[in-house]
One Martini backbone bead per residue (centre of mass of N, CA, C, O) as a GRO file, in nm:
protein
  345
    1MET     BB    1  16.771  23.889  18.370
    2LYS     BB    2  16.695  23.920  18.677
    3ARG     BB    3  16.479  24.108  18.854
    4ARG     BB    4  16.680  24.199  19.077
    5GLN     BB    5  16.898  24.304  18.886
    6ILE     BB    6  16.736  24.520  18.747
    7LEU     BB    7  16.641  24.673  18.999
    8GLY     BB    8  16.924  24.718  19.117
    9GLY     BB    9  17.032  24.894  18.885
   10MET     BB   10  16.817  25.115  18.913
   11ALA     BB   11  16.871  25.185  19.212
   12GLY     BB   12  17.149  25.309  19.174
   13GLY     BB   13  17.049  25.548  19.007
   14ALA     BB   14  16.847  25.655  19.218
   15ALA     BB   15  17.051  25.714  19.440
   16ALA     BB   16  17.197  25.937  19.287
   17ALA     BB   17  16.938  26.115  19.241
   18SER     BB   18  16.892  26.149  19.569
   19CYS     BB   19  17.109  26.347  19.582
   20PRO     BB   20  17.110  26.675  19.651
   21ALA     BB   21  17.359  26.766  19.493
   22PHE     BB   22  17.272  26.642  19.227
   23ALA     BB   23  17.006  26.795  19.200
   24LEU     BB   24  17.131  27.087  19.187
   25ALA     BB   25  17.315  27.030  18.935
   26ASP     BB   26  17.080  26.872  18.726
   27SER     BB   27  16.830  27.044  18.821
   28GLY     BB   28  16.539  27.268  18.759
   29ALA     BB   29  16.420  27.142  19.031
   30PRO     BB   30  16.297  27.059  19.302
   31PRO     BB   31  16.272  26.812  19.499
   32LEU     BB   32  16.112  26.508  19.545
   33THR     BB   33  15.885  26.271  19.700
   34LEU     BB   34  15.895  25.912  19.789
   35LEU     BB   35  15.688  25.723  19.955
   36VAL     BB   36  15.787  25.416  20.115
   37ALA     BB   37  15.604  25.122  20.195
   38GLY     BB   38  15.896  25.026  20.333
   39PRO     BB   39  16.186  24.893  20.355
   40ASP     BB   40  16.494  24.898  20.285
   41GLY     BB   41  16.526  24.658  20.016
   42SER     BB   42  16.263  24.598  19.937
   43GLN     BB   43  16.044  24.546  19.696
   44THR     BB   44  15.915  24.828  19.713
   45SER     BB   45  16.183  24.982  19.717
   46ARG     BB   46  16.282  24.895  19.437
   47TRP     BB   47  16.043  25.018  19.286
   48GLY     BB   48  16.083  25.304  19.390
   49ASN     BB   49  16.359  25.353  19.263
   50ALA     BB   50  16.270  25.299  18.972
   51CYS     BB   51  16.046  25.518  18.959
   52ALA     BB   52  16.214  25.765  19.027
   53LEU     BB   53  16.394  25.744  18.773
   54ALA     BB   54  16.159  25.731  18.553
   55PHE     BB   55  16.000  26.003  18.624
   56SER     BB   56  16.187  26.255  18.622
   57PRO     BB   57  16.202  26.334  18.304
   58PHE     BB   58  15.861  26.390  18.306
   59LEU     BB   59  15.904  26.632  18.484
   60PRO     BB   60  15.923  26.942  18.557
   61GLY     BB   61  16.274  26.987  18.551
   62ALA     BB   62  16.379  26.712  18.643
   63PRO     BB   63  16.345  26.603  18.925
   64ALA     BB   64  16.441  26.481  19.201
   65ILE     BB   65  16.359  26.160  19.350
   66ILE     BB   66  16.307  26.085  19.694
   67PRO     BB   67  16.331  25.814  19.868
   68ARG     BB   68  16.113  25.713  20.165
   69PRO     BB   69  16.138  25.487  20.389
   70VAL     BB   70  15.853  25.314  20.561
   71GLY     BB   71  15.840  25.065  20.756
   72GLY     BB   72  15.694  24.776  20.676
   73LEU     BB   73  15.609  24.527  20.449
   74ASP     BB   74  15.282  24.586  20.457
   75GLY     BB   75  15.248  24.923  20.455
   76VAL     BB   76  15.085  25.054  20.694
   77THR     BB   77  15.262  25.284  20.798
   78GLY     BB   78  15.285  25.435  20.528
   79ALA     BB   79  14.979  25.475  20.486
   80ASN     BB   80  14.930  25.640  20.738
   81GLN     BB   81  15.121  25.872  20.659
   82LEU     BB   82  14.980  25.959  20.403
   83ASP     BB   83  14.711  26.052  20.552
   84ALA     BB   84  14.843  26.223  20.807
   85LEU     BB   85  15.131  26.384  20.684
   86VAL     BB   86  15.075  26.450  20.392
   87VAL     BB   87  15.098  26.704  20.179
   88PRO     BB   88  14.875  26.811  19.906
   89ASP     BB   89  15.119  26.961  19.691
   90GLY     BB   90  15.281  26.749  19.487
   91LYS     BB   91  15.569  26.663  19.641
   92THR     BB   92  15.416  26.380  19.716
   93ALA     BB   93  15.446  26.043  19.677
   94ALA     BB   94  15.336  25.689  19.663
   95ILE     BB   95  15.446  25.354  19.751
   96LEU     BB   96  15.269  25.036  19.756
   97PRO     BB   97  15.151  24.750  19.874
   98GLY     BB   98  14.888  24.526  19.860
   99ALA     BB   99  14.895  24.448  20.163
  100ALA     BB  100  14.759  24.707  20.272
  101LEU     BB  101  14.477  24.637  20.151
  102ILE     BB  102  14.430  24.378  20.311
  103ALA     BB  103  14.432  24.512  20.587
  104PHE     BB  104  14.187  24.689  20.529
  105LEU     BB  105  13.982  24.459  20.456
  106THR     BB  106  14.044  24.290  20.746
  107GLY     BB  107  14.054  24.498  20.998
  108ASP     BB  108  14.307  24.621  21.090
  109SER     BB  109  14.390  24.811  21.372
  110ARG     BB  110  14.630  24.983  21.228
  111VAL     BB  111  14.428  25.112  21.041
  112HIS     BB  112  14.434  25.480  20.915
  113PHE     BB  113  14.320  25.432  20.615
  114ASP     BB  114  14.197  25.532  20.269
  115PRO     BB  115  14.233  25.407  19.950
  116THR     BB  116  13.968  25.523  19.801
  117ARG     BB  117  14.108  25.838  19.814
  118TRP     BB  118  14.320  25.796  19.633
  119LEU     BB  119  14.544  25.898  19.369
  120PRO     BB  120  14.605  25.760  19.075
  121LEU     BB  121  14.891  25.643  18.862
  122LEU     BB  122  15.025  25.341  18.923
  123ALA     BB  123  15.054  24.989  18.829
  124GLY     BB  124  15.153  24.664  18.954
  125THR     BB  125  15.068  24.355  18.814
  126ASN     BB  126  14.961  24.024  18.901
  127SER     BB  127  14.929  23.699  18.941
  128GLY     BB  128  14.652  23.449  19.005
  129ILE     BB  129  14.646  23.097  19.102
  130LEU     BB  130  14.464  22.794  19.114
  131MET     BB  131  14.580  22.473  19.222
  132LEU     BB  132  14.519  22.130  19.141
  133ARG     BB  133  14.489  21.803  19.184
  134GLY     BB  134  14.454  21.715  18.896
  135THR     BB  135  14.164  21.696  18.754
  136PRO     BB  136  13.926  21.912  18.753
  137PRO     BB  137  13.641  21.928  18.889
  138THR     BB  138  13.346  22.003  18.946
  139ILE     BB  139  13.163  22.204  19.134
  140ALA     BB  140  12.978  21.984  19.247
  141ALA     BB  141  13.208  21.796  19.342
  142LEU     BB  142  13.345  21.999  19.535
  143ARG     BB  143  13.094  22.033  19.720
  144ALA     BB  144  13.074  21.711  19.797
  145ARG     BB  145  13.335  21.711  19.917
  146PRO     BB  146  13.565  21.747  20.110
  147PRO     BB  147  13.749  21.970  20.225
  148LEU     BB  148  13.986  22.169  20.089
  149ARG     BB  149  14.326  22.141  20.079
  150ILE     BB  150  14.498  22.448  20.149
  151ALA     BB  151  14.753  22.646  20.098
  152ALA     BB  152  14.862  22.885  20.358
  153ASN     BB  153  14.921  23.149  20.548
  154GLN     BB  154  14.674  23.371  20.572
  155PRO     BB  155  14.408  23.568  20.543
  156GLN     BB  156  14.623  23.813  20.575
  157SER     BB  157  14.656  23.770  20.245
  158PRO     BB  158  14.656  23.677  19.919
  159ASP     BB  159  14.494  23.410  19.990
  160LEU     BB  160  14.213  23.536  20.014
  161ALA     BB  161  14.136  23.514  19.713
  162GLY     BB  162  14.130  23.204  19.701
  163LEU     BB  163  13.927  23.152  19.930
  164LEU     BB  164  13.694  23.336  19.806
  165GLY     BB  165  13.677  23.198  19.530
  166LEU     BB  166  13.556  22.940  19.664
  167ALA     BB  167  13.331  23.056  19.849
  168ARG     BB  168  13.150  23.183  19.619
  169LEU     BB  169  13.096  22.863  19.523
  170GLY     BB  170  13.061  22.672  19.786
  171ILE     BB  171  13.357  22.582  19.873
  172ALA     BB  172  13.512  22.394  20.089
  173THR     BB  173  13.774  22.452  20.337
  174ALA     BB  174  14.117  22.334  20.462
  175PRO     BB  175  14.347  22.507  20.576
  176VAL     BB  176  14.708  22.531  20.569
  177PHE     BB  177  14.866  22.710  20.781
  178GLY     BB  178  15.199  22.873  20.770
  179LEU     BB  179  15.260  22.901  20.457
  180ARG     BB  180  15.458  23.171  20.354
  181ASP     BB  181  15.558  23.034  20.082
  182THR     BB  182  15.604  22.878  19.789
  183ASP     BB  183  15.794  22.656  19.883
  184ALA     BB  184  15.617  22.549  20.115
  185LYS     BB  185  15.371  22.480  19.939
  186THR     BB  186  15.511  22.286  19.746
  187ARG     BB  187  15.603  22.081  19.954
  188ALA     BB  188  15.320  22.009  20.057
  189PHE     BB  189  15.217  21.901  19.788
  190ILE     BB  190  15.432  21.679  19.734
  191ALA     BB  191  15.364  21.542  20.027
  192GLY     BB  192  15.031  21.545  20.051
  193GLU     BB  193  14.910  21.783  20.252
  194VAL     BB  194  14.792  21.904  19.984
  195ASP     BB  195  14.553  22.002  19.695
  196ALA     BB  196  14.615  22.320  19.712
  197VAL     BB  197  14.731  22.625  19.533
  198PHE     BB  198  14.808  22.968  19.579
  199LEU     BB  199  14.929  23.189  19.338
  200CYS     BB  200  15.114  23.502  19.411
  201GLY     BB  201  15.286  23.740  19.217
  202GLU     BB  202  15.596  23.718  19.137
  203GLY     BB  203  15.664  23.470  18.911
  204VAL     BB  204  15.432  23.255  18.859
  205PRO     BB  205  15.521  23.080  18.617
  206GLU     BB  206  15.765  22.963  18.769
  207ASP     BB  207  15.607  22.849  19.023
  208ALA     BB  208  15.422  22.644  18.856
  209ALA     BB  209  15.613  22.423  18.746
  210PRO     BB  210  15.652  22.223  18.995
  211LEU     BB  211  15.349  22.167  19.024
  212SER     BB  212  15.300  22.047  18.746
  213ALA     BB  213  15.509  21.814  18.785
  214ALA     BB  214  15.316  21.714  19.047
  215GLY     BB  215  14.998  21.741  18.921
  216ALA     BB  216  14.913  22.030  18.867
  217VAL     BB  217  14.623  22.241  18.794
  218PRO     BB  218  14.447  22.486  18.675
  219PHE     BB  219  14.136  22.639  18.781
  220PHE     BB  220  14.198  22.952  18.854
  221SER     BB  221  14.181  23.298  18.818
  222ILE     BB  222  14.195  23.657  18.902
  223GLY     BB  223  14.296  23.788  18.665
  224ALA     BB  224  14.303  24.101  18.471
  225LEU     BB  225  14.386  24.423  18.456
  226GLY     BB  226  14.264  24.682  18.286
  227PRO     BB  227  14.298  25.006  18.166
  228GLN     BB  228  13.975  25.061  18.275
  229GLY     BB  229  13.928  24.845  18.525
  230ASP     BB  230  13.889  24.586  18.403
  231MET     BB  231  13.809  24.234  18.377
  232GLY     BB  232  14.021  23.960  18.274
  233PRO     BB  233  14.209  23.755  18.142
  234ASP     BB  234  14.511  23.593  18.176
  235PRO     BB  235  14.776  23.610  17.952
  236LEU     BB  236  14.968  23.398  18.111
  237PHE     BB  237  14.677  23.209  18.125
  238PRO     BB  238  14.557  23.065  17.885
  239GLY     BB  239  14.239  22.906  17.950
  240VAL     BB  240  14.204  23.024  18.230
  241PRO     BB  241  13.964  23.082  18.436
  242GLU     BB  242  13.789  23.311  18.582
  243ALA     BB  243  13.631  23.289  18.875
  244GLN     BB  244  13.357  23.436  18.789
  245SER     BB  245  13.306  23.230  18.535
  246LEU     BB  246  13.213  22.962  18.705
  247GLY     BB  247  12.994  23.132  18.868
  248PRO     BB  248  12.781  23.217  19.088
  249ALA     BB  249  12.731  23.354  19.375
  250ILE     BB  250  12.595  23.294  19.690
  251SER     BB  251  12.644  23.615  19.715
  252PRO     BB  252  12.687  23.948  19.677
  253ASP     BB  253  12.891  23.989  19.910
  254MET     BB  254  13.091  23.768  19.820
  255ASP     BB  255  13.158  23.904  19.553
  256ALA     BB  256  13.269  24.172  19.666
  257VAL     BB  257  13.503  24.054  19.842
  258TYR     BB  258  13.645  23.911  19.618
  259ARG     BB  259  13.711  24.156  19.440
  260ALA     BB  260  13.878  24.300  19.655
  261ALA     BB  261  14.090  24.076  19.701
  262ALA     BB  262  14.184  24.058  19.406
  263ALA     BB  263  14.280  24.348  19.376
  264ALA     BB  264  14.496  24.334  19.601
  265ALA     BB  265  14.655  24.081  19.491
  266GLN     BB  266  14.734  24.214  19.208
  267LEU     BB  267  14.899  24.433  19.371
  268ASP     BB  268  15.224  24.479  19.390
  269PHE     BB  269  15.192  24.790  19.313
  270LEU     BB  270  15.126  25.141  19.416
  271LEU     BB  271  15.079  25.470  19.274
  272VAL     BB  272  15.025  25.773  19.466
  273LEU     BB  273  14.816  26.029  19.584
  274PRO     BB  274  14.688  26.229  19.789
  275LYS     BB  275  14.432  26.356  19.899
  276LEU     BB  276  14.365  26.678  19.763
  277THR     BB  277  14.527  26.720  19.531
  278ASP     BB  278  14.622  26.917  19.304
  279PRO     BB  279  14.522  26.900  18.978
  280GLY     BB  280  14.786  26.990  18.844
  281ALA     BB  281  14.968  26.779  18.983
  282VAL     BB  282  14.815  26.533  18.888
  283ALA     BB  283  14.864  26.575  18.586
  284ARG     BB  284  15.173  26.559  18.594
  285TRP     BB  285  15.199  26.276  18.720
  286THR     BB  286  15.025  26.121  18.516
  287GLN     BB  287  15.197  26.178  18.267
  288ALA     BB  288  15.461  26.061  18.382
  289SER     BB  289  15.357  25.771  18.428
  290ALA     BB  290  15.291  25.703  18.133
  291GLN     BB  291  15.585  25.743  18.032
  292ALA     BB  292  15.743  25.559  18.232
  293ALA     BB  293  15.601  25.284  18.151
  294THR     BB  294  15.766  25.299  17.855
  295SER     BB  295  16.029  25.261  17.962
  296PRO     BB  296  16.277  25.039  17.922
  297ALA     BB  297  16.356  24.978  18.219
  298LEU     BB  298  16.072  24.938  18.347
  299SER     BB  299  15.974  24.727  18.144
  300ALA     BB  300  16.194  24.516  18.201
  301ALA     BB  301  16.135  24.474  18.501
  302ALA     BB  302  15.844  24.377  18.462
  303SER     BB  303  15.897  24.137  18.272
  304ALA     BB  304  16.093  23.982  18.470
  305SER     BB  305  15.831  23.973  18.694
  306SER     BB  306  15.546  23.941  18.571
  307ILE     BB  307  15.461  24.248  18.515
  308SER     BB  308  15.197  24.488  18.489
  309LEU     BB  309  15.159  24.803  18.357
  310GLN     BB  310  14.924  25.040  18.491
  311PRO     BB  311  14.713  25.284  18.481
  312ALA     BB  312  14.515  25.499  18.650
  313THR     BB  313  14.244  25.373  18.555
  314ALA     BB  314  14.300  25.090  18.665
  315LEU     BB  315  14.353  25.164  18.963
  316ALA     BB  316  14.078  25.291  19.013
  317GLY     BB  317  13.921  25.025  18.987
  318ALA     BB  318  14.056  24.875  19.221
  319LEU     BB  319  13.985  25.081  19.447
  320ALA     BB  320  13.676  25.060  19.407
  321ASP     BB  321  13.655  24.756  19.503
  322LEU     BB  322  13.715  24.841  19.816
  323ALA     BB  323  13.417  24.977  19.833
  324ILE     BB  324  13.260  24.825  20.056
  325GLN     BB  325  13.027  24.723  20.247
  326PRO     BB  326  13.006  24.677  20.581
  327THR     BB  327  12.837  24.415  20.564
  328ALA     BB  328  13.038  24.261  20.385
  329GLN     BB  329  13.281  24.275  20.574
  330SER     BB  330  13.146  24.145  20.820
  331GLY     BB  331  13.079  23.878  20.676
  332MET     BB  332  13.370  23.796  20.618
  333LEU     BB  333  13.472  23.793  20.911
  334ALA     BB  334  13.267  23.580  21.002
  335TYR     BB  335  13.364  23.359  20.812
  336LEU     BB  336  13.658  23.342  20.916
  337ALA     BB  337  13.582  23.274  21.209
  338LYS     BB  338  13.404  23.019  21.162
  339ASN     BB  339  13.607  22.850  20.959
  340TYR     BB  340  13.916  22.955  21.092
  341GLY     BB  341  13.948  23.120  21.363
  342TRP     BB  342  13.965  23.428  21.262
  343GLN     BB  343  14.118  23.740  21.364
  344PRO     BB  344  14.182  24.048  21.376
  345SER     BB  345  14.454  24.248  21.504
   0.00000   0.00000   0.00000
């Protein structure tokens, strides 16, 4: 089954479980809420429905978990509500896309939340690989050649990890912005308009196939998050080096912002509790998340999407990478402004 079919099937079950009448009839505990940072029917919403259904049996009393979609696709509105309006009583968790973290990292003026203070429960992580035309040259050769034409949406997107992965190595780029999805990037590569594409998100192995057929080869990956928050090679792309293994960064600050961008790009979704949640409630949610991650339905949905389900310890490591120094963030924004003429909104 395709990943949307699996998630859609799970969503139907979750919708039934979210009915208050159903909850009172079949549950021994009052319903809980899952704040979903994204519109109903979006990718984050589908994962929210799936997680609500998977978590319920493992919480005391098997309460119905009612998904509550909020805001737009980038998750910023939902993240703001999590910090500003959610009472930390353990009755509400939240699921958000990694895009909200990229908005935080790039200084989006709409951001009024701090993800480094959220309490982690579960993460769904994806692959990210940079592909180049032909046999990849050495780092020295890439530094000596004209700026690399790379397909990109905009800096405030998962493409930031690919751009900074090159920048940390001192490789100049000339992004072709406005290519919003993988199909557009692939068409640009086949047409010879770009020589590099950064793929990131669900189904990356599928997306890489047409690029490989057109003569692209992987240059680096952004790695894979391990259970303890450590970074290692991506098991879906064995033999492809992780970006940091290619050489030292041109500055410690550039290394820090790259790690933050890579952490945000890797997170397809993250499930968290608000700061200051009661420790007892955190323990119950954490235990439920560990059990839900091994449930057949959620595991199947993740596998179909090329997503790895990672525990709270892994997500804690990713969120810690976002806690960069203000000078490092300012330096990154200055780099984006100088090289790409980009300013945060």
